[in-house]
Tab-separated table of C-alpha atoms in Angstrom:
chain	number	residue	atom	x	y	z
A	1	ASN	CA	0.347	-32.779	-9.340
A	2	LEU	CA	1.719	-34.064	-12.645
A	3	THR	CA	3.383	-30.902	-13.926
A	4	ASN	CA	2.830	-27.149	-14.209
A	5	THR	CA	2.282	-24.481	-16.826
A	6	LEU	CA	5.636	-22.667	-16.602
A	7	SER	CA	7.684	-22.014	-19.716
A	8	ASN	CA	10.750	-24.200	-20.158
A	9	GLU	CA	13.045	-21.300	-19.185
A	10	ASP	CA	11.176	-20.579	-15.954
A	11	PHE	CA	10.896	-24.292	-15.246
A	12	MET	CA	14.658	-24.825	-15.549
A	13	ALA	CA	15.366	-21.806	-13.337
A	14	ARG	CA	13.552	-23.468	-10.435
A	15	PHE	CA	16.183	-26.233	-10.444
A	16	GLY	CA	19.029	-23.804	-9.800
A	17	ARG	CA	22.374	-23.767	-11.554
A	18	GLU	CA	22.016	-27.339	-12.862
A	19	GLY	CA	18.619	-26.655	-14.416
A	20	ARG	CA	19.886	-26.033	-17.940
A	21	PHE	CA	20.929	-29.661	-18.150
A	22	MET	CA	17.282	-30.500	-18.844
A	23	ARG	CA	16.852	-28.163	-21.826
A	24	ASP	CA	16.931	-30.921	-24.469
A	25	ALA	CA	14.640	-33.186	-22.458
A	26	LEU	CA	12.072	-30.404	-21.995
A	27	THR	CA	12.309	-29.423	-25.650
A	28	ALA	CA	11.591	-33.021	-26.619
A	29	PHE	CA	8.775	-33.514	-24.101
A	30	ASP	CA	7.421	-30.470	-22.238
A	31	HIS	CA	4.289	-30.069	-20.124
A	32	LYS	CA	2.088	-29.721	-23.216
A	33	ALA	CA	3.444	-32.961	-24.648
A	34	LEU	CA	2.890	-34.647	-21.292
A	35	THR	CA	-0.740	-33.575	-20.965
A	36	ASN	CA	-1.356	-34.540	-24.609
A	37	PHE	CA	0.157	-37.952	-23.922
A	38	PHE	CA	-2.124	-38.543	-20.965
A	39	ALA	CA	-5.142	-37.271	-22.888
A	40	GLY	CA	-4.282	-39.862	-25.534
A	41	ILE	CA	-4.503	-42.681	-23.000
A	42	GLY	CA	-7.716	-41.419	-21.434
A	43	VAL	CA	-6.515	-39.140	-18.623
A	44	GLU	CA	-7.921	-35.623	-18.730
A	45	THR	CA	-6.026	-32.917	-16.857
A	46	HIS	CA	-6.670	-29.369	-15.683
A	47	ALA	CA	-4.941	-26.506	-13.873
A	48	PRO	CA	-7.486	-25.113	-11.391
A	49	ASP	CA	-5.072	-22.409	-10.192
A	50	GLY	CA	-3.649	-21.750	-13.650
A	51	TYR	CA	-0.290	-23.160	-12.563
A	52	ARG	CA	-0.338	-26.695	-11.171
A	53	ILE	CA	-1.671	-29.398	-13.479
A	54	PHE	CA	-3.611	-32.338	-12.029
A	55	PRO	CA	-5.643	-35.212	-13.430
A	56	THR	CA	-9.262	-34.061	-13.230
A	57	SER	CA	-9.928	-37.003	-10.912
A	58	HIS	CA	-7.242	-35.679	-8.511
A	59	SER	CA	-6.324	-39.309	-7.912
A	60	SER	CA	-2.945	-40.935	-8.561
A	61	SER	CA	-4.712	-44.241	-9.198
A	62	THR	CA	-6.081	-42.726	-12.410
A	63	ILE	CA	-2.526	-42.254	-13.681
A	64	ILE	CA	-1.356	-45.705	-12.612
A	65	SER	CA	-4.364	-47.440	-14.132
A	66	ALA	CA	-4.004	-45.609	-17.453
A	67	LEU	CA	-0.288	-46.415	-17.705
A	68	GLU	CA	-0.884	-50.080	-16.882
A	69	THR	CA	-3.634	-50.290	-19.503
A	70	GLU	CA	-1.399	-48.674	-22.134
A	71	MET	CA	1.466	-51.060	-21.322
A	72	GLN	CA	-0.841	-54.037	-21.785
A	73	LYS	CA	-2.129	-52.581	-25.050
A	74	LEU	CA	1.441	-52.226	-26.348
A	75	GLY	CA	2.428	-55.691	-25.194
A	76	ILE	CA	5.003	-54.434	-22.677
A	77	GLU	CA	5.899	-57.002	-20.046
A	78	LEU	CA	6.548	-55.816	-16.491
A	79	ILE	CA	8.787	-58.283	-14.662
A	80	CYS	CA	8.587	-58.004	-10.874
A	81	SER	CA	10.401	-59.831	-8.060
A	82	GLN	CA	13.603	-59.833	-10.137
A	83	ARG	CA	16.049	-57.571	-8.341
A	84	VAL	CA	18.818	-56.447	-10.664
A	85	GLU	CA	22.188	-57.256	-9.115
A	86	GLU	CA	24.511	-56.252	-11.931
A	87	LEU	CA	24.644	-54.243	-15.143
A	88	LEU	CA	26.504	-56.267	-17.761
A	89	MET	CA	29.107	-54.573	-19.924
A	90	GLN	CA	31.556	-55.609	-22.633
A	91	ASP	CA	34.103	-53.239	-24.179
A	92	SER	CA	32.337	-50.157	-22.731
A	93	GLN	CA	29.032	-51.325	-24.236
A	94	ILE	CA	26.051	-52.354	-22.129
A	95	THR	CA	24.985	-55.918	-22.828
A	96	GLY	CA	22.172	-56.490	-20.355
A	97	VAL	CA	21.316	-56.995	-16.694
A	98	LYS	CA	21.698	-59.863	-14.270
A	99	THR	CA	19.336	-60.826	-11.464
A	100	ALA	CA	19.725	-63.514	-8.824
A	101	SER	CA	18.019	-66.074	-11.042
A	102	GLU	CA	18.276	-64.914	-14.646
A	103	THR	CA	20.235	-62.868	-17.165
A	104	PHE	CA	18.495	-60.462	-19.544
A	105	TYR	CA	20.503	-59.458	-22.622
A	106	ALA	CA	19.912	-56.227	-24.546
A	107	PRO	CA	22.088	-53.559	-26.189
A	108	ASN	CA	20.278	-50.789	-24.291
A	109	VAL	CA	19.355	-50.419	-20.620
A	110	ILE	CA	17.530	-47.469	-19.062
A	111	VAL	CA	18.054	-46.980	-15.328
A	112	ALA	CA	14.876	-45.426	-13.907
A	113	THR	CA	15.169	-46.519	-10.286
A	114	GLY	CA	14.413	-43.231	-8.536
A	115	GLY	CA	16.100	-42.113	-5.331
A	116	LEU	CA	16.081	-43.210	-1.701
A	117	GLY	CA	12.855	-41.560	-0.541
A	118	TYR	CA	10.059	-43.646	0.994
A	119	PRO	CA	11.959	-46.946	1.439
A	120	VAL	CA	8.649	-48.631	2.296
A	121	LEU	CA	8.007	-48.506	-1.470
A	122	GLY	CA	11.240	-50.362	-2.166
A	123	ALA	CA	13.825	-47.599	-2.529
A	124	GLU	CA	17.271	-48.847	-1.521
A	125	GLY	CA	19.629	-46.906	-3.767
A	126	ASP	CA	20.266	-49.760	-6.191
A	127	GLY	CA	20.562	-47.405	-9.155
A	128	TYR	CA	23.438	-45.545	-7.516
A	129	THR	CA	25.224	-48.771	-6.629
A	130	LEU	CA	24.858	-50.288	-10.088
A	131	ALA	CA	25.971	-47.110	-11.867
A	132	SER	CA	28.979	-46.606	-9.602
A	133	LYS	CA	30.183	-50.148	-10.334
A	134	LEU	CA	30.455	-49.149	-13.996
A	135	GLY	CA	32.508	-46.076	-13.150
A	136	HIS	CA	29.872	-43.390	-12.625
A	137	LYS	CA	30.387	-40.827	-9.873
A	138	ILE	CA	27.573	-40.371	-7.352
A	139	THR	CA	27.302	-36.985	-5.638
A	140	GLU	CA	26.502	-36.627	-1.935
A	141	ILE	CA	23.034	-37.980	-1.230
A	142	HIS	CA	20.610	-36.216	1.144
A	143	PRO	CA	16.897	-36.610	1.888
A	144	ALA	CA	14.793	-33.703	0.620
A	145	MET	CA	11.207	-32.466	0.479
A	146	MET	CA	10.139	-33.556	3.978
A	147	PRO	CA	8.930	-32.107	7.308
A	148	LEU	CA	11.472	-30.733	9.791
A	149	LYS	CA	11.678	-31.211	13.560
A	150	THR	CA	12.307	-28.304	15.931
A	151	LYS	CA	13.743	-27.916	19.425
A	152	GLU	CA	10.899	-25.579	20.394
A	153	THR	CA	7.896	-27.461	21.761
A	154	TRP	CA	5.397	-24.604	21.539
A	155	VAL	CA	4.793	-25.465	17.877
A	156	LYS	CA	2.539	-28.369	18.915
A	157	ASN	CA	0.047	-25.848	20.319
A	158	CYS	CA	-0.264	-24.334	16.834
A	159	ARG	CA	-0.458	-27.536	14.821
A	160	ALA	CA	-3.868	-26.759	13.366
A	161	ASP	CA	-2.644	-23.512	11.850
A	162	THR	CA	-1.487	-22.934	8.279
A	163	ILE	CA	0.282	-19.641	7.603
A	164	ALA	CA	0.367	-18.252	4.056
A	165	LYS	CA	3.262	-16.356	2.459
A	166	VAL	CA	5.833	-17.175	5.129
A	167	GLU	CA	9.448	-16.192	4.503
A	168	LEU	CA	12.160	-18.498	5.844
A	169	ARG	CA	15.840	-17.682	6.142
A	170	VAL	CA	18.802	-19.413	7.738
A	171	ASP	CA	20.443	-17.641	10.681
A	172	LEU	CA	23.996	-18.715	9.879
A	173	PRO	CA	26.779	-16.341	8.738
A	174	LYS	CA	27.679	-18.496	5.725
A	175	ALA	CA	24.077	-19.198	4.734
A	176	LYS	CA	22.420	-15.776	4.836
A	177	LYS	CA	21.407	-16.056	1.185
A	178	LEU	CA	19.302	-19.161	1.794
A	179	ARG	CA	15.695	-17.960	1.760
A	180	ALA	CA	12.327	-19.334	0.708
A	181	ASN	CA	8.701	-18.198	0.595
A	182	GLY	CA	5.441	-20.104	0.777
A	183	ASP	CA	2.805	-21.677	2.981
A	184	LEU	CA	3.846	-23.217	6.318
A	185	ILE	CA	2.085	-25.644	8.647
A	186	PHE	CA	2.981	-26.223	12.295
A	187	THR	CA	3.064	-29.869	13.406
A	188	ASN	CA	3.256	-31.766	16.663
A	189	ASN	CA	7.060	-31.655	16.610
A	190	GLY	CA	8.054	-29.085	14.008
A	191	ILE	CA	7.026	-27.572	10.695
A	192	ARG	CA	5.950	-28.693	7.260
A	193	GLY	CA	4.058	-27.286	4.278
A	194	PRO	CA	5.211	-26.352	0.759
A	195	VAL	CA	7.833	-23.800	1.856
A	196	VAL	CA	9.347	-26.266	4.332
A	197	LEU	CA	9.328	-29.172	1.891
A	198	ASP	CA	11.148	-27.054	-0.691
A	199	PHE	CA	13.611	-25.601	1.823
A	200	ALA	CA	14.440	-28.960	3.430
A	201	ARG	CA	16.928	-29.781	0.634
A	202	GLU	CA	19.035	-26.822	1.795
A	203	ILE	CA	18.686	-27.605	5.497
A	204	THR	CA	19.618	-31.298	5.623
A	205	PRO	CA	23.306	-30.800	4.703
A	206	LEU	CA	23.530	-27.984	7.280
A	207	ILE	CA	22.075	-30.198	10.009
A	208	GLU	CA	24.665	-32.853	9.219
A	209	LYS	CA	27.393	-30.216	9.485
A	210	TYR	CA	26.243	-28.159	12.481
A	211	GLY	CA	23.894	-30.479	14.373
A	212	GLU	CA	21.115	-27.900	14.483
A	213	VAL	CA	20.113	-24.909	12.374
A	214	VAL	CA	18.255	-21.777	13.472
A	215	LEU	CA	15.613	-20.574	11.028
A	216	LEU	CA	14.026	-17.127	11.158
A	217	LEU	CA	10.384	-17.019	10.079
A	218	ASN	CA	8.475	-13.960	8.982
A	219	LEU	CA	4.891	-15.016	9.635
A	220	THR	CA	3.335	-11.614	8.920
A	221	LYS	CA	3.343	-11.649	5.107
A	222	GLY	CA	6.542	-9.654	4.822
A	223	LEU	CA	5.777	-6.855	7.289
A	224	ASN	CA	8.878	-5.393	8.939
A	225	GLU	CA	9.217	-4.232	12.554
A	226	GLU	CA	8.192	-0.654	11.798
A	227	GLN	CA	5.077	-1.762	9.916
A	228	ILE	CA	4.121	-4.255	12.625
A	229	SER	CA	4.584	-1.646	15.356
A	230	GLN	CA	2.420	0.835	13.455
A	231	HIS	CA	-0.258	-1.807	12.886
A	232	LEU	CA	-0.456	-2.622	16.609
A	233	LYS	CA	-0.583	1.078	17.568
A	234	GLU	CA	-3.561	1.570	15.266
A	235	LYS	CA	-5.353	-1.425	16.779
A	236	VAL	CA	-4.720	-0.149	20.313
A	237	LEU	CA	-6.052	3.309	19.405
A	238	HIS	CA	-9.144	1.725	17.897
A	239	ASN	CA	-9.728	-0.611	20.864
A	240	PRO	CA	-7.590	0.388	23.896
A	241	HIS	CA	-9.304	-2.050	26.277
A	242	ALA	CA	-8.648	-5.180	24.210
A	243	LYS	CA	-6.237	-7.847	25.434
A	244	MET	CA	-2.793	-7.897	23.834
A	245	VAL	CA	-3.398	-11.306	22.288
A	246	GLU	CA	-6.461	-9.888	20.539
A	247	HIS	CA	-4.375	-7.177	18.893
A	248	VAL	CA	-1.749	-9.702	17.767
A	249	SER	CA	-4.512	-11.975	16.466
A	250	THR	CA	-5.294	-9.367	13.811
A	251	LEU	CA	-2.000	-10.470	12.238
A	252	LEU	CA	-1.852	-14.189	13.050
A	253	PRO	CA	-4.083	-17.055	14.186
A	254	HIS	CA	-4.957	-16.954	17.885
A	255	ALA	CA	-2.833	-19.952	18.924
A	256	ILE	CA	0.334	-18.506	17.399
A	257	SER	CA	-0.446	-15.045	18.769
A	258	LEU	CA	-0.728	-16.562	22.226
A	259	GLU	CA	2.622	-18.351	21.943
A	260	LEU	CA	4.468	-15.284	20.647
A	261	CYS	CA	3.111	-13.185	23.505
A	262	LEU	CA	4.426	-15.757	25.965
A	263	LEU	CA	7.810	-15.867	24.204
A	264	ALA	CA	8.023	-12.090	24.610
A	265	GLY	CA	7.336	-12.421	28.336
A	266	ILE	CA	3.889	-10.882	27.986
A	267	ASN	CA	0.706	-11.996	29.707
A	268	PRO	CA	-1.588	-12.419	26.685
A	269	GLU	CA	-4.573	-11.295	28.771
A	270	GLU	CA	-2.987	-7.950	29.687
A	271	MET	CA	-3.988	-4.702	28.016
A	272	HIS	CA	-1.413	-2.782	26.001
A	273	ASN	CA	-0.877	-0.030	28.596
A	274	LYS	CA	0.012	-2.609	31.270
A	275	ILE	CA	2.936	-4.012	29.250
A	276	SER	CA	6.468	-2.619	29.417
A	277	GLY	CA	8.028	-0.959	26.407
A	278	ALA	CA	10.808	-3.563	26.351
A	279	SER	CA	8.288	-6.421	26.215
A	280	ARG	CA	6.323	-4.722	23.448
A	281	ALA	CA	9.529	-4.234	21.464
A	282	LYS	CA	10.422	-7.903	21.967
A	283	LEU	CA	7.001	-8.944	20.681
A	284	VAL	CA	7.421	-6.813	17.563
A	285	GLN	CA	10.812	-8.441	16.932
A	286	LEU	CA	9.280	-11.907	17.256
A	287	LEU	CA	6.447	-11.000	14.903
A	288	ALA	CA	8.969	-9.820	12.315
A	289	TRP	CA	11.310	-12.804	12.705
A	290	THR	CA	10.293	-15.806	14.783
A	291	PRO	CA	13.266	-18.096	15.554
A	292	LEU	CA	12.913	-21.870	15.310
A	293	THR	CA	15.762	-24.304	15.867
A	294	VAL	CA	15.690	-27.227	13.440
A	295	THR	CA	17.237	-30.275	15.063
A	296	GLY	CA	16.444	-33.042	12.616
A	297	HIS	CA	14.028	-34.903	10.387
A	298	ASP	CA	12.872	-38.445	9.679
A	299	GLY	CA	15.469	-38.971	6.957
A	300	PHE	CA	14.563	-40.851	3.817
A	301	LYS	CA	11.620	-42.434	5.632
A	302	MET	CA	9.545	-39.303	4.961
A	303	ALA	CA	11.555	-37.745	2.120
A	304	MET	CA	9.559	-37.265	-1.070
A	305	ILE	CA	12.694	-36.857	-3.178
A	306	THR	CA	16.463	-37.301	-3.005
A	307	ARG	CA	19.021	-34.525	-3.320
A	308	GLY	CA	22.033	-35.786	-5.262
A	309	GLY	CA	22.580	-38.665	-7.646
A	310	ILE	CA	24.572	-39.669	-10.712
A	311	HIS	CA	26.874	-36.818	-11.719
A	312	LEU	CA	25.445	-34.814	-14.613
A	313	LYS	CA	28.841	-34.343	-16.256
A	314	GLU	CA	28.862	-38.070	-17.017
A	315	ILE	CA	25.508	-38.009	-18.846
A	316	ASN	CA	24.843	-36.596	-22.323
A	317	PRO	CA	21.917	-34.155	-21.888
A	318	LYS	CA	20.943	-34.503	-25.558
A	319	THR	CA	20.301	-38.242	-25.199
A	320	MET	CA	20.432	-39.095	-21.443
A	321	GLN	CA	23.029	-41.720	-22.400
A	322	SER	CA	26.032	-42.422	-20.224
A	323	LYS	CA	29.288	-40.886	-21.422
A	324	ILE	CA	31.092	-43.878	-19.929
A	325	VAL	CA	29.071	-46.867	-21.132
A	326	SER	CA	27.395	-46.925	-24.537
A	327	GLY	CA	23.785	-48.087	-24.506
A	328	LEU	CA	23.318	-47.170	-20.827
A	329	TYR	CA	20.738	-44.440	-20.169
A	330	PHE	CA	19.445	-42.692	-17.059
A	331	CYS	CA	16.279	-40.766	-16.311
A	332	GLY	CA	14.408	-39.212	-13.417
A	333	GLU	CA	15.451	-38.849	-9.822
A	334	VAL	CA	18.438	-41.204	-10.039
A	335	VAL	CA	20.462	-38.351	-11.574
A	336	ASN	CA	21.635	-35.273	-9.676
A	337	LEU	CA	18.632	-33.035	-10.339
A	338	ASP	CA	15.804	-32.204	-7.949
A	339	GLY	CA	13.277	-29.403	-7.946
A	340	PRO	CA	10.625	-27.891	-5.664
A	341	CYS	CA	7.013	-28.876	-5.070
A	342	GLY	CA	4.617	-28.212	-7.907
A	343	GLY	CA	5.013	-30.983	-10.465
A	344	TYR	CA	8.664	-30.213	-11.222
A	345	ASN	CA	10.166	-33.575	-10.342
A	346	LEU	CA	7.486	-35.607	-12.110
A	347	GLN	CA	7.803	-33.513	-15.273
A	348	TRP	CA	11.579	-33.991	-15.186
A	349	SER	CA	11.108	-37.745	-14.799
A	350	PHE	CA	8.690	-37.916	-17.729
A	351	SER	CA	10.794	-35.626	-19.940
A	352	SER	CA	14.084	-37.390	-19.267
A	353	GLY	CA	12.390	-40.772	-19.613
A	354	ALA	CA	10.892	-39.822	-22.973
A	355	LEU	CA	14.281	-38.631	-24.222
A	356	ALA	CA	16.143	-41.681	-22.902
A	357	GLY	CA	13.530	-43.923	-24.486
A	358	LYS	CA	14.437	-42.663	-27.949
A	359	LEU	CA	17.768	-44.497	-27.506
A	360	TYR	CA	19.747	-41.883	-29.424
A	361	ARG	CA	23.414	-42.831	-29.865
A	362	VAL	CA	26.193	-43.296	-32.399
A	363	PRO	CA	25.904	-46.820	-33.864
A	364	LEU	CA	28.541	-49.210	-32.553
A	365	LEU	CA	30.450	-51.482	-34.907
A	366	GLY	CA	31.916	-54.908	-34.246
A	367	ILE	CA	30.143	-55.549	-30.942
A	368	LYS	CA	29.192	-59.182	-30.461
A	369	ILE	CA	27.192	-60.492	-27.516
A	370	ALA	CA	27.626	-64.230	-27.032
A	371	ASN	CA	25.434	-66.725	-25.198
A	372	ARG	CA	22.244	-64.691	-25.186
A	373	SER	CA	19.466	-66.036	-23.020
A	374	LYS	CA	15.961	-66.432	-24.343
A	375	THR	CA	15.123	-62.954	-23.038
A	376	GLU	CA	16.546	-60.290	-25.340
A	377	GLY	CA	15.555	-57.226	-27.287
A	378	SER	CA	16.601	-53.874	-28.695
A	379	ALA	CA	15.925	-52.197	-25.371
A	380	PHE	CA	15.280	-53.348	-21.850
A	381	THR	CA	14.049	-51.027	-19.113
A	382	TYR	CA	14.248	-52.608	-15.683
A	383	THR	CA	12.407	-51.708	-12.508
A	384	LEU	CA	13.418	-52.207	-8.910
A	385	ASN	CA	10.520	-52.967	-6.583
A	386	LEU	CA	8.208	-50.827	-8.729
A	387	ARG	CA	10.370	-47.747	-8.108
A	388	SER	CA	10.713	-46.968	-11.813
A	389	VAL	CA	9.180	-43.762	-13.127
């Protein structure tokens, strides 16, 4: 999912209060520019749902192959197995990068190292470390966009079920406003799915603070207790001899209906008239808001993105250049911006990368870089273990 079809205003809104930072980057390189770019290097795209944009092949290898081919065509050299250990600076001007075995001199460096997610791909937070050594502030870092683990074990009995249009909210006095909507999938030890992946960025700091977090899930497409009660009454009138689980299954998949009956203290095989009023009321409450206690996650091991990064106040949004070190640029996930599922984070990476790559800045006078190695140029973009975007 490369990007999506939202307008720039709607796109920025999905990133929250920091979203307007990306206005200049999106203006310079929006989703139309991105799809045109890929079309120009042989990658056709489409939006089958009118919203999310994919390569028509629906394969990430198509993107990688096209980018590699274009780099070769342009004569761009990709240097691997050269871990950058230091960003070189002289008089607040970037002068290059240093690895364990070599020094690369250049008046411009773009840091595109990504976050800490999926360390198996090489993510170790080098971009944060290197930037902080030059005076940049790094915000709190948390894993985001990942599955969540729950205390309740009944979820494993529902792991084949995907529920559409689920509403999640946090059952904490100081976090009542935290809500999300979308599709949810039960797993062997918790929950995942688009709504969970998006909401995880809000949950991880709370888990660190409180140890566990109770979520309330509306699994019935927004129906409230009164509407659920009326729905069940109509089903009972229509079929009074049906088992209770059969009535509940008109709202939810059978496995979940079974578990919610048990949670309410109801024998799922019983008929409606055999069940106490208190138990029926409890079932209606559970159908309106099902509690799940989130106890943890797999950290950055399974995190698709990172929440946090280089402080935005220290980056010029019109150029993506550092406000501290001239000639130093940042793009993508290494900065403190992260969005939901749906092509948001990739579009931000491409847009910020395109803007940073223009190397906009006020010309510097009187800067001399002595003892240049044989490797030099007007710009040098380094990668860490192929984590560059």
